[in-house]
mmCIF file of N, CA and C in Angstrom:
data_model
loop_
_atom_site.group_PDB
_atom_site.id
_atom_site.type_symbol
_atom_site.label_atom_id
_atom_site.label_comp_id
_atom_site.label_asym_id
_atom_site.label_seq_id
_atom_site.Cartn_x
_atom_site.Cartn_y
_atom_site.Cartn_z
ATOM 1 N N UNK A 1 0.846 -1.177 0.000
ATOM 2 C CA UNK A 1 0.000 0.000 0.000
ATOM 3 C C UNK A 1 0.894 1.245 0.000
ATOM 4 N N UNK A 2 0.495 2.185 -0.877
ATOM 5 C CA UNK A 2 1.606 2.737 -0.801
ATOM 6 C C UNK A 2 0.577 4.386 -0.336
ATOM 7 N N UNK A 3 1.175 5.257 0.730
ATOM 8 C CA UNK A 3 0.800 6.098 1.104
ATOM 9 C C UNK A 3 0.859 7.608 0.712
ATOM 10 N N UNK A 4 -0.025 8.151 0.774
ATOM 11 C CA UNK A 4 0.333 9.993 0.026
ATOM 12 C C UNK A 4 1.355 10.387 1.052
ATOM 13 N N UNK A 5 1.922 11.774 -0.118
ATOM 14 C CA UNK A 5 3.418 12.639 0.362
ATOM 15 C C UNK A 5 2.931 13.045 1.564
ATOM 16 N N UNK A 6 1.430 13.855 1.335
ATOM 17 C CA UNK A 6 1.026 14.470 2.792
ATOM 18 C C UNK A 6 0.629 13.721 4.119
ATOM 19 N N UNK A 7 0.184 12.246 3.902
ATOM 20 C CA UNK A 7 -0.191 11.769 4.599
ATOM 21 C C UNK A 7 0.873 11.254 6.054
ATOM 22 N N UNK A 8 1.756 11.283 5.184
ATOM 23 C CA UNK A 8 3.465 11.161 6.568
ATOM 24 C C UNK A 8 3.530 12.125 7.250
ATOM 25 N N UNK A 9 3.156 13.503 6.837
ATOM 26 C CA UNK A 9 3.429 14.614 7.288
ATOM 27 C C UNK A 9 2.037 14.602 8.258
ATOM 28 N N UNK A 10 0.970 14.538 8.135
ATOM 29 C CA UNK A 10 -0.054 14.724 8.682
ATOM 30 C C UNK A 10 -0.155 13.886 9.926
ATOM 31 N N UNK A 11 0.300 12.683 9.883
ATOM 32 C CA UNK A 11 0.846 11.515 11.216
ATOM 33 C C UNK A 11 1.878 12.077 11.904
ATOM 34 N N UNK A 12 3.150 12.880 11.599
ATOM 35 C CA UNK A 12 3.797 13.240 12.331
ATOM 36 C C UNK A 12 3.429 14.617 12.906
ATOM 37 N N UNK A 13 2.813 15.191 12.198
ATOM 38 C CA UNK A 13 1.863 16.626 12.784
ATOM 39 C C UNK A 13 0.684 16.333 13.942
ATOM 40 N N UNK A 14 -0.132 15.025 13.753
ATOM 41 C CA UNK A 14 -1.097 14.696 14.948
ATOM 42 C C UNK A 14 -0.568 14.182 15.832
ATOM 43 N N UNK A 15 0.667 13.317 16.087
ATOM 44 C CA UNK A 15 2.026 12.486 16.879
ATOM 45 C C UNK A 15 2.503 14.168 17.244
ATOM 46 N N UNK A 16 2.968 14.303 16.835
ATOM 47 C CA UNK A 16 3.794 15.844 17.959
ATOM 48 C C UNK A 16 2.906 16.422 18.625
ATOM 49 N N UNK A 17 1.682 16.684 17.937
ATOM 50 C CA UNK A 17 0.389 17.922 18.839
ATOM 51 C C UNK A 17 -0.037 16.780 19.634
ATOM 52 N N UNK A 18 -0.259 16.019 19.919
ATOM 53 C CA UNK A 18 -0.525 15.064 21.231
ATOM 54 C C UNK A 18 0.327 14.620 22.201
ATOM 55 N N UNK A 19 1.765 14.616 21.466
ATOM 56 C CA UNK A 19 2.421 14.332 22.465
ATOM 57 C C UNK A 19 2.325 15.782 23.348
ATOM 58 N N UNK A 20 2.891 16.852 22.868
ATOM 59 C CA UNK A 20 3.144 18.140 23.416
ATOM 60 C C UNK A 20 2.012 18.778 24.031
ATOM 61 N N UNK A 21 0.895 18.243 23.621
ATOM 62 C CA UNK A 21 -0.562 18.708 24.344
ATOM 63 C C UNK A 21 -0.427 17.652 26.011
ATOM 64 N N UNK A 22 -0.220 16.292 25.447
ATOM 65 C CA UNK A 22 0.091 15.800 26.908
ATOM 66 C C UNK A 22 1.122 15.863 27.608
ATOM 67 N N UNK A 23 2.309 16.636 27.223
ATOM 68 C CA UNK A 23 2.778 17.308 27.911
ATOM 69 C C UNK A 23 3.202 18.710 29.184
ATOM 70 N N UNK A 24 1.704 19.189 28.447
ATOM 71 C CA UNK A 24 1.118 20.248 28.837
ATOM 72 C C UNK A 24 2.406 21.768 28.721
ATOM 73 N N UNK A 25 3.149 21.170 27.209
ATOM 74 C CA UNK A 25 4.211 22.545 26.806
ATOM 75 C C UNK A 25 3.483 23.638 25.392
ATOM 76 N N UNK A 26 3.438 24.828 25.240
ATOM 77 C CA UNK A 26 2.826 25.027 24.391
ATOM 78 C C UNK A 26 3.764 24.977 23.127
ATOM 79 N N UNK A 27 3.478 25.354 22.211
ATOM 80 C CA UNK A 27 4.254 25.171 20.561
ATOM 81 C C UNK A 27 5.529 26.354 20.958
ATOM 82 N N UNK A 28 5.504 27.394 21.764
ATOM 83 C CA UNK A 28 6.270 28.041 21.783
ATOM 84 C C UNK A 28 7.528 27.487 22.827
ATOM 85 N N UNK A 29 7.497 26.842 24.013
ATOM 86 C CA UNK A 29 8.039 26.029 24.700
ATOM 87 C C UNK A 29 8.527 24.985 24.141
ATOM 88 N N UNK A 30 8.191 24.128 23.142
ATOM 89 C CA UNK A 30 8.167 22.891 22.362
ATOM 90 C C UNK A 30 9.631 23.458 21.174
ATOM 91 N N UNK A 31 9.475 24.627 20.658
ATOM 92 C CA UNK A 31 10.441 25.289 19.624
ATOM 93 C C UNK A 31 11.265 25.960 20.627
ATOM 94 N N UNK A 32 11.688 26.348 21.907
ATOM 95 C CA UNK A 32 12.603 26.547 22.827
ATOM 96 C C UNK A 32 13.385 25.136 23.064
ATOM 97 N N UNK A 33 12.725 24.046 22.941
ATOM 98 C CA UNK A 33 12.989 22.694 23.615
ATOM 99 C C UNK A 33 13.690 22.541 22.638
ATOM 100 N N UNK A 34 13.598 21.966 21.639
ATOM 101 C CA UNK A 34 13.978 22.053 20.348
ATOM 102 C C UNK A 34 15.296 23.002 19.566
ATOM 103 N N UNK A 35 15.095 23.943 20.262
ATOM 104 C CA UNK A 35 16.234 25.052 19.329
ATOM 105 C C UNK A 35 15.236 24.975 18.185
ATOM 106 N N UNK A 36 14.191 25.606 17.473
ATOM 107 C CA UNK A 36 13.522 25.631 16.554
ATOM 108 C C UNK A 36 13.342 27.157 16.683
ATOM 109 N N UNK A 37 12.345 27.908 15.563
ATOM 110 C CA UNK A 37 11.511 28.834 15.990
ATOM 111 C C UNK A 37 9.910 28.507 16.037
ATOM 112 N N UNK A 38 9.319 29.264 16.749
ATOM 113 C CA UNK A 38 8.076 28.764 17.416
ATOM 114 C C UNK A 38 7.366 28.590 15.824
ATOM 115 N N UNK A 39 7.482 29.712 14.820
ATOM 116 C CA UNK A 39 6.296 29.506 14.005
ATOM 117 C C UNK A 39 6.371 28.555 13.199
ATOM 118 N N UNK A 40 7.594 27.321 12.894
ATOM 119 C CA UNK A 40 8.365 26.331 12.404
ATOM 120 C C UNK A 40 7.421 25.234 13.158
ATOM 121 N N UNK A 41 7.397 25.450 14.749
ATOM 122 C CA UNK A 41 6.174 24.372 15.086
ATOM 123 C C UNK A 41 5.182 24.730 14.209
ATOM 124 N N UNK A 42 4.375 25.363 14.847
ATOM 125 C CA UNK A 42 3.187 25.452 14.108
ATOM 126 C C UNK A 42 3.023 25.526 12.752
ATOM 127 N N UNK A 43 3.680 25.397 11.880
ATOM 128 C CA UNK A 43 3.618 24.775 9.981
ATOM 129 C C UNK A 43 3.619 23.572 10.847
ATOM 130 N N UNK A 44 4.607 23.057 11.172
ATOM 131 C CA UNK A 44 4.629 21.063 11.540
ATOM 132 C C UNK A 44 3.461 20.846 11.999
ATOM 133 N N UNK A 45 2.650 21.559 12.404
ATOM 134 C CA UNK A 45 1.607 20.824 13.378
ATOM 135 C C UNK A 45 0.546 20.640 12.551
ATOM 136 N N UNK A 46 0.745 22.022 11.246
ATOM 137 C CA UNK A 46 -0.419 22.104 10.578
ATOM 138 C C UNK A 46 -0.240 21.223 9.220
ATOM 139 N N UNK A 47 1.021 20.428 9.011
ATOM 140 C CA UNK A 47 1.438 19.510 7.912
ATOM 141 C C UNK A 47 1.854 20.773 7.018
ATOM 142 N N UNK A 48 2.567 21.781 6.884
ATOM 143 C CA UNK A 48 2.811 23.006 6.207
ATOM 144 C C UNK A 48 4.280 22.779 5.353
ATOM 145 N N UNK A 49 5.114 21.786 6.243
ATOM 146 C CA UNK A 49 5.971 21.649 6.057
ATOM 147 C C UNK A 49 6.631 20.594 5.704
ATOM 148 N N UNK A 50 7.881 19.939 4.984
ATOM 149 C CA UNK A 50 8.282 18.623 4.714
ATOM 150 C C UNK A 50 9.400 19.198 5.718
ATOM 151 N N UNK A 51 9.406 18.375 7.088
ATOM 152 C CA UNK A 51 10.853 18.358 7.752
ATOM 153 C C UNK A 51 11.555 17.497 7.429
ATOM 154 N N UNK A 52 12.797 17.708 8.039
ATOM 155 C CA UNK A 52 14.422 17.760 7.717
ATOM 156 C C UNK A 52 14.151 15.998 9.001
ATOM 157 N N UNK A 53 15.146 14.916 8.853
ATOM 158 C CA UNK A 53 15.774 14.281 9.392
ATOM 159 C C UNK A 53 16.205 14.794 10.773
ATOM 160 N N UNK A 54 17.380 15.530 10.673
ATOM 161 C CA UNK A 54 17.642 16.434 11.886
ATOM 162 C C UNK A 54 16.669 17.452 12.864
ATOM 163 N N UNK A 55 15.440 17.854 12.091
ATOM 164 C CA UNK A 55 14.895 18.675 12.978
ATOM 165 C C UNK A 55 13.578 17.128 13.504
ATOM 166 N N UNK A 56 13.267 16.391 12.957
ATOM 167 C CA UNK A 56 12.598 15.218 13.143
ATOM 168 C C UNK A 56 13.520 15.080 14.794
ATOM 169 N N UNK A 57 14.684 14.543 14.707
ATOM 170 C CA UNK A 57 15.465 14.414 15.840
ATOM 171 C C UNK A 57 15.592 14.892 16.979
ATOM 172 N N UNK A 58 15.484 16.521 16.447
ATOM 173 C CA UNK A 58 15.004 17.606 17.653
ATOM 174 C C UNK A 58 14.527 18.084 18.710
ATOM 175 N N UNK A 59 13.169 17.624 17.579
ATOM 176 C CA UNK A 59 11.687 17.416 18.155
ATOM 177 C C UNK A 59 11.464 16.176 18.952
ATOM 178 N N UNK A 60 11.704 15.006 18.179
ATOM 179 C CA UNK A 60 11.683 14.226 18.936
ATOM 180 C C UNK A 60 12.062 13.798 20.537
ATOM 181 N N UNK A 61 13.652 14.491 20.831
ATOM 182 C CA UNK A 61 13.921 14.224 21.600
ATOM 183 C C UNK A 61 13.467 15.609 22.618
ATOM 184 N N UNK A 62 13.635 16.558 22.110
ATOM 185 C CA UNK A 62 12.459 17.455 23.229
ATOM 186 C C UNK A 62 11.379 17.196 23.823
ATOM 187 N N UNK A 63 10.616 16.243 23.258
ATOM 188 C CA UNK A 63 9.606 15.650 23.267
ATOM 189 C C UNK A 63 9.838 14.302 24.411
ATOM 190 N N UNK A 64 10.802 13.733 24.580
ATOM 191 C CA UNK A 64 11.297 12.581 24.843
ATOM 192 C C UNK A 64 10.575 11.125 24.482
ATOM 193 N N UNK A 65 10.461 11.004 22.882
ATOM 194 C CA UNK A 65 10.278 10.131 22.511
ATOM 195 C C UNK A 65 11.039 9.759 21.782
ATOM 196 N N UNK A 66 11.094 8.610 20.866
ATOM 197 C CA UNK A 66 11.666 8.099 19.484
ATOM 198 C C UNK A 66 11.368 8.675 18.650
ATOM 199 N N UNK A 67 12.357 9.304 17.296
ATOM 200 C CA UNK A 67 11.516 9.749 15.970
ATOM 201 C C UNK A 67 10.748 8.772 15.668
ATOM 202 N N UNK A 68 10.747 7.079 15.817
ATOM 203 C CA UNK A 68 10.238 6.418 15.229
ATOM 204 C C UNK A 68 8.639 6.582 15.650
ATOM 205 N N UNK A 69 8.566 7.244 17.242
ATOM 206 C CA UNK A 69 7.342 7.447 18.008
ATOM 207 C C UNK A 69 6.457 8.201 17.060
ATOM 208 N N UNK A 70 7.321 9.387 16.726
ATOM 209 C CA UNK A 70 6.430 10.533 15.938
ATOM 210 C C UNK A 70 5.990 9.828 14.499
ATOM 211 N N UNK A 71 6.625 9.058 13.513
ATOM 212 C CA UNK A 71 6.223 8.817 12.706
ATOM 213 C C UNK A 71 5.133 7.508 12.513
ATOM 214 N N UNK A 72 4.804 7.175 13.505
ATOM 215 C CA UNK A 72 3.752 5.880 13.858
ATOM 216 C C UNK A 72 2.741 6.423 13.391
ATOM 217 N N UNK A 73 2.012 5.403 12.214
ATOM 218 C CA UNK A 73 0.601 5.514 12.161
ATOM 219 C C UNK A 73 -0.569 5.068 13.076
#
């Protein structure tokens, strides 16, 4: 089965806003955690963006999960 371009992006955009919602950090805290800028979250959250490997990593571990966590369908 093979899946749409956006559809990876859209799993890792609902995987970050849940994790970070149950974290109780907002998108601006989350891009401090990160070394990001805040409005860089929010494209990711909204699928706006194709991220980078490295910022996948970022996030992830600000987050303290696996990238593999964020990209789970």
């Amino acid at each position: 089965m093979k899946q749409s371009d956006s559809e990876i992006l859209d799993v890792f955009a609902r995987n970050v806003r849940i994790r970070r919602m149950n974290l109780g950090i907002s998108q601006e805290k989350l891009a401090e955690l990160a070394n990001l800028h805040r409005t860089y979250i929010g494209m990711i959250e909204r699928s706006e963006k194709n991220i980078t490997l490295k910022n996948i990593q970022k996030i992830s571990s600000a987050l303290g999960v696996s990238p593999a966590d964020l990209l789970s369908f």
